[in-house]
């Protein structure tokens, strides 16, 4: 598993505002989208392309187009939905599948409550969106799901991660082509499984309490 932690002052600045508990939901949503677009630039570095011939006003030349089958973007509901627009802005030809997962706040185990993905993902590049990688349970289950359907490589974009979640994913994804692109790697998990310093509950900050 490859882990890439973004190192850019714009990303760190936007994350600082996101972490601030006084940042209201509309600003939080706008910043989440902007951050994803910046992280998507790194996450799509190995997106597969194929050569295409085009004619400029001056001459014929060769460029590239995104290969088929088209990449699949998978936001993990709820919080991952806040990242979708920022991602498809950069990769407009991608298809979008959905996974709904809820972490049990007592056991910290994830449960899948919704799934709308192609049955066959053979030969597909997949991009998973989830802002928080805490214990790694939710992302690990999502990655297992995609590989079980035949995905060839999975890149996850997360705004924040805890070292405990990265270590758990390292083990769970051994031997698979998995890349994690992070806005920041935080210090630790607290006793409730929250990322420290973190930003709190991403789903609640985007969409309110349920
Ligand atoms: C949050 C977050 C991740 C998960 C991370 O979702 O968006 O999916 O927790 O925790 P983990 O790494 O320990 O699994 P949550 O289950 O709170 O659902 P929500 O997005 O609907 O708020
Ligand atoms: N889920 C969140 O939304 N935040 C955390 O810190 C951990 C899990």
Tab-separated table of C-alpha atoms and ligand atoms in Angstrom:
chain	number	residue	atom	x	y	z
A	1	UNK	CA	0.000	0.000	0.000
A	2	UNK	CA	1.317	3.432	-0.929
A	3	UNK	CA	0.488	6.410	1.276
A	4	UNK	CA	0.890	9.931	-0.060
A	5	UNK	CA	0.458	12.807	2.393
A	6	UNK	CA	-0.091	16.127	0.624
A	7	UNK	CA	2.458	18.751	1.475
A	8	UNK	CA	1.161	22.048	0.182
A	9	UNK	CA	0.453	25.284	2.057
A	10	UNK	CA	-2.946	25.760	0.371
A	11	UNK	CA	-4.065	22.322	1.531
A	12	UNK	CA	-2.791	22.887	5.078
A	13	UNK	CA	-4.497	26.288	5.198
A	14	UNK	CA	-7.847	24.944	3.991
A	15	UNK	CA	-7.604	22.026	6.439
A	16	UNK	CA	-6.953	24.464	9.286
A	17	UNK	CA	-10.224	26.281	8.554
A	18	UNK	CA	-12.013	22.931	8.199
A	19	UNK	CA	-10.751	21.748	11.593
A	20	UNK	CA	-11.919	24.938	13.327
A	21	UNK	CA	-15.117	24.077	15.208
A	22	UNK	CA	-16.569	27.531	14.511
A	23	UNK	CA	-16.522	26.967	10.715
A	24	UNK	CA	-20.185	26.789	9.603
A	25	UNK	CA	-21.556	23.971	7.413
A	26	UNK	CA	-21.737	25.960	4.132
A	27	UNK	CA	-18.054	26.932	4.413
A	28	UNK	CA	-17.168	23.392	5.522
A	29	UNK	CA	-18.869	21.961	2.424
A	30	UNK	CA	-17.176	24.419	0.054
A	31	UNK	CA	-13.738	23.764	1.560
A	32	UNK	CA	-14.236	19.993	1.396
A	33	UNK	CA	-14.886	20.241	-2.348
A	34	UNK	CA	-11.868	22.477	-2.914
A	35	UNK	CA	-9.601	20.173	-0.917
A	36	UNK	CA	-10.737	17.122	-2.855
A	37	UNK	CA	-10.006	18.807	-6.175
A	38	UNK	CA	-6.474	19.587	-4.971
A	39	UNK	CA	-5.957	16.034	-3.666
A	40	UNK	CA	-7.498	14.527	-6.801
A	41	UNK	CA	-4.687	16.030	-8.843
A	42	UNK	CA	-2.247	13.789	-6.972
A	43	UNK	CA	-4.620	10.822	-6.741
A	44	UNK	CA	-5.132	10.662	-10.520
A	45	UNK	CA	-1.423	10.758	-11.332
A	46	UNK	CA	-1.620	7.148	-12.596
A	47	UNK	CA	-5.025	7.307	-14.242
A	48	UNK	CA	-4.892	5.189	-17.380
A	49	UNK	CA	-4.918	7.012	-20.685
A	50	UNK	CA	-4.734	6.015	-24.345
A	51	UNK	CA	-3.304	7.932	-27.275
A	52	UNK	CA	-5.684	9.897	-29.517
A	53	UNK	CA	-5.073	11.693	-32.794
A	54	UNK	CA	-6.474	15.220	-32.997
A	55	UNK	CA	-6.207	18.089	-35.408
A	56	UNK	CA	-5.208	21.490	-34.035
A	57	UNK	CA	-5.851	24.581	-36.188
A	58	UNK	CA	-2.252	24.097	-37.336
A	59	UNK	CA	-1.559	20.378	-37.682
A	60	UNK	CA	-2.386	16.799	-36.705
A	61	UNK	CA	-0.941	15.730	-33.357
A	62	UNK	CA	-1.232	12.983	-30.755
A	63	UNK	CA	-2.675	13.567	-27.290
A	64	UNK	CA	-4.289	11.348	-24.666
A	65	UNK	CA	-7.817	10.486	-23.578
A	66	UNK	CA	-8.897	8.746	-20.368
A	67	UNK	CA	-9.011	5.006	-21.168
A	68	UNK	CA	-12.076	2.804	-21.157
A	69	UNK	CA	-13.429	1.226	-19.073
A	70	UNK	CA	-13.923	4.603	-17.468
A	71	UNK	CA	-12.620	5.102	-13.924
A	72	UNK	CA	-15.153	4.548	-11.150
A	73	UNK	CA	-15.517	7.069	-8.331
A	74	UNK	CA	-17.079	5.672	-5.141
A	75	UNK	CA	-18.079	8.091	-2.381
A	76	UNK	CA	-18.764	6.370	0.948
A	77	UNK	CA	-22.041	7.783	2.273
A	78	UNK	CA	-22.672	10.000	4.042
A	79	UNK	CA	-19.559	12.076	4.443
A	80	UNK	CA	-17.924	10.937	1.183
A	81	UNK	CA	-20.791	12.508	-0.729
A	82	UNK	CA	-19.419	15.908	0.254
A	83	UNK	CA	-16.299	15.042	-1.757
A	84	UNK	CA	-17.988	13.945	-4.979
A	85	UNK	CA	-18.356	17.256	-6.821
A	86	UNK	CA	-14.734	18.189	-6.099
A	87	UNK	CA	-13.620	14.895	-7.648
A	88	UNK	CA	-15.776	14.806	-10.784
A	89	UNK	CA	-14.778	18.382	-11.539
A	90	UNK	CA	-11.326	16.997	-12.272
A	91	UNK	CA	-12.434	13.666	-13.747
A	92	UNK	CA	-15.714	14.474	-15.520
A	93	UNK	CA	-15.831	11.269	-17.570
A	94	UNK	CA	-15.730	9.004	-14.509
A	95	UNK	CA	-18.704	6.858	-13.559
A	96	UNK	CA	-19.993	7.063	-10.002
A	97	UNK	CA	-21.003	4.163	-7.740
A	98	UNK	CA	-22.204	4.448	-4.152
A	99	UNK	CA	-21.516	2.625	-0.892
A	100	UNK	CA	-23.396	3.516	2.271
A	101	UNK	CA	-21.534	2.617	5.451
A	102	UNK	CA	-22.156	3.450	9.072
A	103	UNK	CA	-19.659	2.907	11.850
A	104	UNK	CA	-21.193	1.558	15.040
A	105	UNK	CA	-20.022	4.133	17.571
A	106	UNK	CA	-19.800	1.495	20.340
A	107	UNK	CA	-17.961	-1.345	18.600
A	108	UNK	CA	-16.391	0.898	15.868
A	109	UNK	CA	-17.318	-1.861	13.360
A	110	UNK	CA	-18.647	-0.640	9.984
A	111	UNK	CA	-21.953	-1.894	8.565
A	112	UNK	CA	-22.895	-1.529	4.888
A	113	UNK	CA	-26.464	-0.233	4.463
A	114	UNK	CA	-26.466	0.654	0.759
A	115	UNK	CA	-24.660	-0.420	-2.387
A	116	UNK	CA	-25.088	0.743	-5.971
A	117	UNK	CA	-22.064	-0.427	-7.922
A	118	UNK	CA	-21.516	-2.283	-11.185
A	119	UNK	CA	-21.501	-6.088	-10.646
A	120	UNK	CA	-18.297	-6.450	-12.628
A	121	UNK	CA	-15.396	-4.154	-11.883
A	122	UNK	CA	-12.765	-6.168	-13.773
A	123	UNK	CA	-10.116	-3.946	-15.207
A	124	UNK	CA	-11.556	-0.869	-13.450
A	125	UNK	CA	-9.533	1.812	-11.729
A	126	UNK	CA	-11.493	2.836	-8.632
A	127	UNK	CA	-11.279	6.050	-6.609
A	128	UNK	CA	-12.865	5.875	-3.153
A	129	UNK	CA	-13.837	9.072	-1.352
A	130	UNK	CA	-14.120	9.226	2.434
A	131	UNK	CA	-12.948	12.241	4.429
A	132	UNK	CA	-12.010	10.332	7.598
A	133	UNK	CA	-9.774	7.263	7.940
A	134	UNK	CA	-9.996	6.547	11.674
A	135	UNK	CA	-9.738	2.838	12.612
A	136	UNK	CA	-9.687	2.021	8.885
A	137	UNK	CA	-12.658	-0.348	9.264
A	138	UNK	CA	-14.952	1.476	6.817
A	139	UNK	CA	-12.344	2.060	4.137
A	140	UNK	CA	-10.982	-1.494	4.527
A	141	UNK	CA	-14.470	-2.943	3.999
A	142	UNK	CA	-15.036	-0.693	0.963
A	143	UNK	CA	-11.711	-1.742	-0.581
A	144	UNK	CA	-12.507	-5.450	0.030
A	145	UNK	CA	-15.851	-4.947	-1.691
A	146	UNK	CA	-14.269	-3.398	-4.802
A	147	UNK	CA	-11.560	-6.055	-5.152
A	148	UNK	CA	-14.153	-8.814	-4.652
A	149	UNK	CA	-15.950	-7.410	-7.724
A	150	UNK	CA	-12.736	-7.466	-9.781
A	151	UNK	CA	-11.234	-3.968	-9.416
A	152	UNK	CA	-7.558	-3.890	-10.392
A	153	UNK	CA	-6.434	-0.960	-8.319
A	154	UNK	CA	-7.994	1.282	-5.727
A	155	UNK	CA	-6.961	4.796	-4.774
A	156	UNK	CA	-8.625	6.352	-1.735
A	157	UNK	CA	-8.741	10.074	-1.062
A	158	UNK	CA	-9.143	11.016	2.608
A	159	UNK	CA	-8.850	14.444	4.169
A	160	UNK	CA	-7.480	13.133	7.485
A	161	UNK	CA	-6.165	9.813	8.776
A	162	UNK	CA	-4.956	8.379	12.084
A	163	UNK	CA	-1.740	6.305	12.157
A	164	UNK	CA	-3.737	3.421	13.729
A	165	UNK	CA	-6.034	3.296	10.675
A	166	UNK	CA	-3.133	3.392	8.231
A	167	UNK	CA	-1.437	0.498	10.077
A	168	UNK	CA	-4.668	-1.550	10.038
A	169	UNK	CA	-5.135	-0.925	6.295
A	170	UNK	CA	-1.501	-1.850	5.555
A	171	UNK	CA	-2.259	-5.317	6.956
A	172	UNK	CA	-5.707	-5.650	5.419
A	173	UNK	CA	-4.606	-4.726	1.893
A	174	UNK	CA	-1.372	-6.717	1.732
A	175	UNK	CA	-0.546	-7.816	-1.815
A	176	UNK	CA	-3.112	-5.496	-3.410
A	177	UNK	CA	-2.602	-2.382	-5.508
A	178	UNK	CA	-3.877	0.269	-3.069
A	179	UNK	CA	-2.916	3.938	-2.783
A	180	UNK	CA	-4.093	6.319	-0.072
A	181	UNK	CA	-3.853	10.071	-0.708
A	182	UNK	CA	-4.232	12.167	2.453
A	183	UNK	CA	-4.618	15.840	3.242
A	184	UNK	CA	-2.867	15.225	6.572
A	185	UNK	CA	-1.783	12.385	8.832
A	186	UNK	CA	-2.941	13.272	12.349
A	187	UNK	CA	-1.567	12.237	15.745
A	188	UNK	CA	-3.798	9.428	17.025
A	189	UNK	CA	-7.269	8.133	17.809
A	190	UNK	CA	-8.951	9.057	21.080
A	191	UNK	CA	-10.778	6.569	23.340
A	192	UNK	CA	-13.961	7.011	21.260
A	193	UNK	CA	-12.238	6.265	17.964
A	194	UNK	CA	-12.114	9.918	16.865
A	195	UNK	CA	-9.122	11.362	15.059
A	196	UNK	CA	-7.003	13.780	17.157
A	197	UNK	CA	-6.727	16.702	16.507
A	198	UNK	CA	-9.147	15.853	13.663
A	199	UNK	CA	-12.203	17.865	12.754
A	200	UNK	CA	-14.931	16.039	14.671
A	201	UNK	CA	-17.666	14.073	12.927
A	202	UNK	CA	-17.336	14.853	9.224
A	203	UNK	CA	-20.862	13.681	8.318
A	204	UNK	CA	-22.440	15.821	11.032
A	205	UNK	CA	-20.396	18.871	10.086
A	206	UNK	CA	-21.385	18.505	6.421
A	207	UNK	CA	-25.018	17.556	6.843
A	208	UNK	CA	-26.028	18.090	10.476
A	209	UNK	CA	-26.861	15.587	13.192
A	210	UNK	CA	-29.041	12.550	12.475
B	1	LIG	C1	-17.269	8.202	9.341
B	1	LIG	C2	-16.341	8.545	8.193
B	1	LIG	C3	-15.850	7.193	7.761
B	1	LIG	C4	-15.788	6.429	9.066
B	1	LIG	C5	-14.356	6.385	9.531
B	1	LIG	O1	-18.504	7.815	8.845
B	1	LIG	O2	-16.962	9.287	7.181
B	1	LIG	O3	-16.702	6.538	6.853
B	1	LIG	O4	-16.593	7.150	10.013
B	1	LIG	O5	-14.217	5.596	10.657
B	1	LIG	P1	-13.401	4.221	10.644
B	1	LIG	O6	-12.135	4.451	9.901
B	1	LIG	O7	-13.175	3.961	12.110
B	1	LIG	O8	-14.274	3.175	10.005
B	1	LIG	P2	-19.756	7.442	9.773
B	1	LIG	O9	-19.806	5.972	10.011
B	1	LIG	O10	-19.765	8.313	10.989
B	1	LIG	O11	-20.995	7.774	8.843
B	1	LIG	P3	-21.463	9.156	8.161
B	1	LIG	O12	-20.504	9.445	7.046
B	1	LIG	O13	-22.833	8.824	7.680
B	1	LIG	O14	-21.472	10.228	9.214
B	2	LIG	N1	-15.498	9.587	11.772
B	2	LIG	C1	-15.486	10.944	11.770
B	2	LIG	O1	-16.345	11.582	11.132
B	2	LIG	N2	-14.544	11.569	12.485
B	2	LIG	C2	-13.596	10.917	13.186
B	2	LIG	O2	-12.737	11.559	13.811
B	2	LIG	C3	-13.626	9.503	13.175
B	2	LIG	C4	-14.589	8.864	12.457
